[in-house]
Structure formats: structure tokens, C-alpha cells
Amino acid sequence: MFIAGIDGGGTSTKLEIRTAENRFVRRESFGAFNISAIGEEGFAARLREVLAACGDMADCAAICFGSAGISVGAAGEIIRRELADAGFAGRLILRGDHEIALRGAITGAGGILIAGTGSICCGVDENGRFARVGGWGHLIDDGGSGYAIGRDALALTVRGEDGRAPRGALHDTVLRRTGAADARGIVEFTYHGASKAEIAALAAEVLRLAAQGDAQSAAILRREAEELRELVSALARELAIAQPRIALMGGLLAEENVYREAVCAALSGMAQPVRPLHDALWGAAQLAFEALGE
């Protein structure tokens, strides 16, 4: 018998197999898992590929899928159908990507702060009570995310074109990266051409320029770091934890950089930034193992 954890993302699907006694066996990687990107037929085909790599699903005691939005819509239905067709009769666990990340990152009371294209903060208290703050999407939320930083860079650029802000290095960089010649070009890029990911990609330029001493870029990072501080502060209040341990995760915070430094400074005195103990895939596998005892 074995258990399986799956971390499904927009660009890749990761699988971890462990024995029913929770001993590591192997890891494998596959293509995108996002049903909105690959469609229902593509999603079903990806599942069949992953399940085939697991082995005989009749021998699978528990499997945990972790992915954004997996418990709603067609994804969950397709997962159940493909598992049944593969002969699976064990425990099925469906969790958000932030939930498997939390299980991997922290033991005991504490939380995680994720800042990538989007942002979210979640955690548990000493009794295991779960709470989540943020992560409600780029149109109405996701403060402190790559999208928010990129959006701020675009906003600064049109303000520079209007004469409402100085035209500095970030202004010139955004025009070059977007292919725009003026404010109208920025508007065309933002509202009629760019995806969420393309706007978020501008955050890398803001981090680069801030590291080189650009004051406007640094100001954007400090402002967005305060947005992340608000997420952590709200989580700490909800869980009634003074100075919680918070694992910093996501593409913007996983490695040492000028933004991580700004976030750590913003959290100073109210939280303890830490490195995650394990990754989200490990967390998914542990949730599968723990389901055996429930």
C-alpha cells in the first residue's frame, strides 16, 4: 500500500509517493494542472498521466490533491471520476494550494505568508484552528503581490507621462518592457493586452532597480510590504498569537532579495519571519498520511 501527495500548479504538477508507513519513495513532475488553462479534457488527461505514474491505484490508501480552486467547479468532479475509473477506493483529500504549503512549512502554531503573482496569509493556532487572510484575487485584493507591484509600476509610469511624478529609471524601464511610447501605450498594454502574469512580471524590474538604489522602486516595495504586514497582523489577531512564526514563501519572498528585506523590516516586532521547513508537495503527502488515522 502507498499514499500520494500532489501539488498542482499553473505550470507544473508534482507528485510524491510514500509508503503507507510514511516512508519516502519517489517524486515526479508533469505538465500544467490548471483546468482553466488546459481545459477539462486536458485536465482529465493530466490526471490519467499522474495516476498511471502512481501505480496500481487499488493499492493507494490515501491521496491528497493540493491546488487553487480544486474543491469547487469541474475539477473535483473530474478527479473523483478518474480515480474511480483507476480503481481507487482509499481516502481522497482536496485542499487549496495554501493549505498544503502551510502543512509543509510550519509545525505547531504559526502561519505562512505567500507573495508571488498573488498573495495570501494563513495559519493555525496551538489547537489546530485554521484561519486565512487575503488571497481574494488581483481585481479586489492581492496586496503586496507581484501583480500589485507591477500595477504600481504601471501607475507610476502614467503619472510620469502626465507630469505628476518624476520620470526616473523605473519609468523608462516600464516603457521599454511594455513596448509603449506614452501613457496611451501603457493603457493599451494594461487593459487590452497584458495578462495578470505579464503585469506581475514587471515586479522583477522593480526589485532590480530598488536593489540598485532607485528611490521610486524602493518606495513601491515599502508600500507593498506594508500590505503584507496587514495580512500577518490580521492573522495574528484572528488566531490570538503574539508574534507568530511566519514562513515567507512564494516567488517574491522565497530567496534573499530587496523585497524580502523590506517585508522582514515591516514585520519586525509583530511576527517572526522563518524559513519553511518543507515544501508544499511534502505537505500534501503528509495530509494524505494523516487522513489514514482519521
Coordinates of N, CA, C and O in Angstrom, one line a residue, residues 97-98 101-102 105 112-120 144-146 207 228 246-257 259-260 263 274-276 278-280:
D97 N -4.0 25.2 -2.5 CA -2.5 25.2 -2.6 C -1.9 25.9 -1.3 O -0.8 25.5 -0.9
H98 N -2.6 26.9 -0.7 CA -2.1 27.5 0.5 C -2.1 26.5 1.7 O -1.3 26.6 2.6
A101 N 0.8 24.1 1.4 CA 2.0 24.9 1.7 C 2.2 25.1 3.2 O 3.3 25.0 3.8
L102 N 1.1 25.4 3.9 CA 1.1 25.6 5.3 C 1.5 24.3 6.1 O 2.3 24.4 7.0
A105 N 5.2 23.9 5.7 CA 6.1 24.9 6.1 C 6.3 25.0 7.6 O 7.4 25.4 8.1
I112 N 1.9 31.0 7.3 CA 2.7 31.3 6.1 C 2.2 32.6 5.4 O 1.1 33.0 5.5
L113 N 3.2 33.3 4.8 CA 2.9 34.5 4.0 C 3.4 34.2 2.6 O 4.6 34.0 2.4
I114 N 2.5 34.1 1.6 CA 2.9 33.8 0.3 C 2.7 35.1 -0.6 O 1.7 35.7 -0.6
A115 N 3.8 35.4 -1.3 CA 3.7 36.5 -2.2 C 4.4 36.1 -3.5 O 5.6 35.9 -3.6
G116 N 3.6 35.9 -4.5 CA 4.1 35.6 -5.9 C 3.3 36.5 -6.8 O 3.2 37.7 -6.6
T117 N 2.7 35.9 -7.8 CA 1.8 36.6 -8.7 C 0.6 37.2 -7.8 O 0.2 38.4 -8.0
G118 N 0.1 36.4 -6.9 CA -0.9 36.9 -5.9 C -0.3 36.9 -4.5 O 0.9 36.7 -4.3
S119 N -1.2 37.0 -3.5 CA -0.7 37.0 -2.1 C -1.8 36.4 -1.2 O -3.0 36.5 -1.5
I120 N -1.3 35.8 -0.1 CA -2.3 35.2 0.8 C -1.5 34.9 2.1 O -0.3 34.7 2.1
G144 N 0.6 43.5 -2.0 CA 1.9 43.0 -1.7 C 2.4 42.0 -2.7 O 3.5 41.4 -2.5
S145 N 1.6 41.6 -3.7 CA 1.9 40.6 -4.6 C 2.7 41.2 -5.8 O 2.9 42.4 -5.9
G146 N 3.2 40.2 -6.6 CA 3.9 40.7 -7.9 C 2.9 41.5 -8.7 O 3.4 42.5 -9.4
L207 N 12.2 45.2 -8.3 CA 13.2 44.7 -7.4 C 14.6 45.0 -7.8 O 15.4 45.3 -7.0
L228 N 1.5 43.5 3.1 CA 1.7 42.1 3.6 C 1.7 42.1 5.1 O 1.2 41.2 5.7
I246 N 6.1 33.1 11.1 CA 5.5 33.2 9.7 C 6.6 32.8 8.7 O 7.6 33.4 8.6
A247 N 6.3 31.7 8.0 CA 7.2 31.3 6.9 C 6.9 32.1 5.7 O 5.8 32.2 5.2
L248 N 8.0 32.7 5.2 CA 7.9 33.5 4.0 C 8.0 32.6 2.7 O 9.0 31.9 2.6
M249 N 7.1 32.7 1.8 CA 7.0 31.8 0.7 C 6.6 32.5 -0.6 O 6.2 33.7 -0.5
G250 N 6.7 31.9 -1.7 CA 6.3 32.4 -3.0 C 7.5 33.0 -3.7 O 8.6 33.2 -3.1
G251 N 7.3 33.3 -5.0 CA 8.4 33.7 -5.8 C 9.1 35.0 -5.4 O 10.3 35.1 -5.7
L252 N 8.4 35.9 -4.7 CA 9.0 37.1 -4.3 C 9.7 37.0 -3.0 O 10.6 37.9 -2.7
L253 N 9.4 36.1 -2.2 CA 9.9 36.0 -0.8 C 10.8 34.8 -0.5 O 11.4 34.7 0.6
A254 N 10.8 33.8 -1.4 CA 11.5 32.6 -1.1 C 13.0 32.7 -0.9 O 13.7 32.1 -0.1
E255 N 13.6 33.7 -1.7 CA 15.0 33.9 -1.7 C 15.3 35.3 -1.1 O 14.5 36.2 -1.1
E256 N 16.6 35.4 -0.7 CA 17.0 36.8 -0.2 C 17.0 37.8 -1.4 O 17.6 37.6 -2.4
N257 N 16.3 38.9 -1.1 CA 16.3 40.0 -2.1 C 15.8 41.2 -1.4 O 15.4 41.2 -0.2
Y259 N 13.1 42.9 -1.7 CA 11.7 42.9 -1.2 C 11.5 42.1 0.1 O 10.8 42.5 1.0
R260 N 12.2 40.9 0.1 CA 12.1 40.1 1.4 C 12.7 41.0 2.5 O 12.1 40.9 3.6
V263 N 10.0 43.3 3.6 CA 8.9 42.6 4.3 C 9.3 42.3 5.7 O 8.6 42.5 6.7
V274 N 10.4 33.2 9.3 CA 11.2 32.0 9.3 C 11.2 31.4 7.9 O 10.5 31.7 7.0
R275 N 12.1 30.4 7.7 CA 12.2 29.6 6.5 C 11.2 28.5 6.6 O 11.1 27.9 7.7
P276 N 10.5 28.1 5.5 CA 9.7 26.9 5.6 C 10.5 25.7 5.9 O 11.6 25.5 5.3
H278 N 9.5 22.5 5.1 CA 9.4 21.6 3.9 C 8.5 22.3 2.8 O 7.9 23.4 3.1
D279 N 8.5 21.8 1.6 CA 7.7 22.4 0.6 C 6.3 21.9 0.6 O 5.9 21.1 1.4
A280 N 5.5 22.5 -0.3 CA 4.0 22.2 -0.3 C 3.8 20.7 -0.7 O 2.8 20.1 -0.3

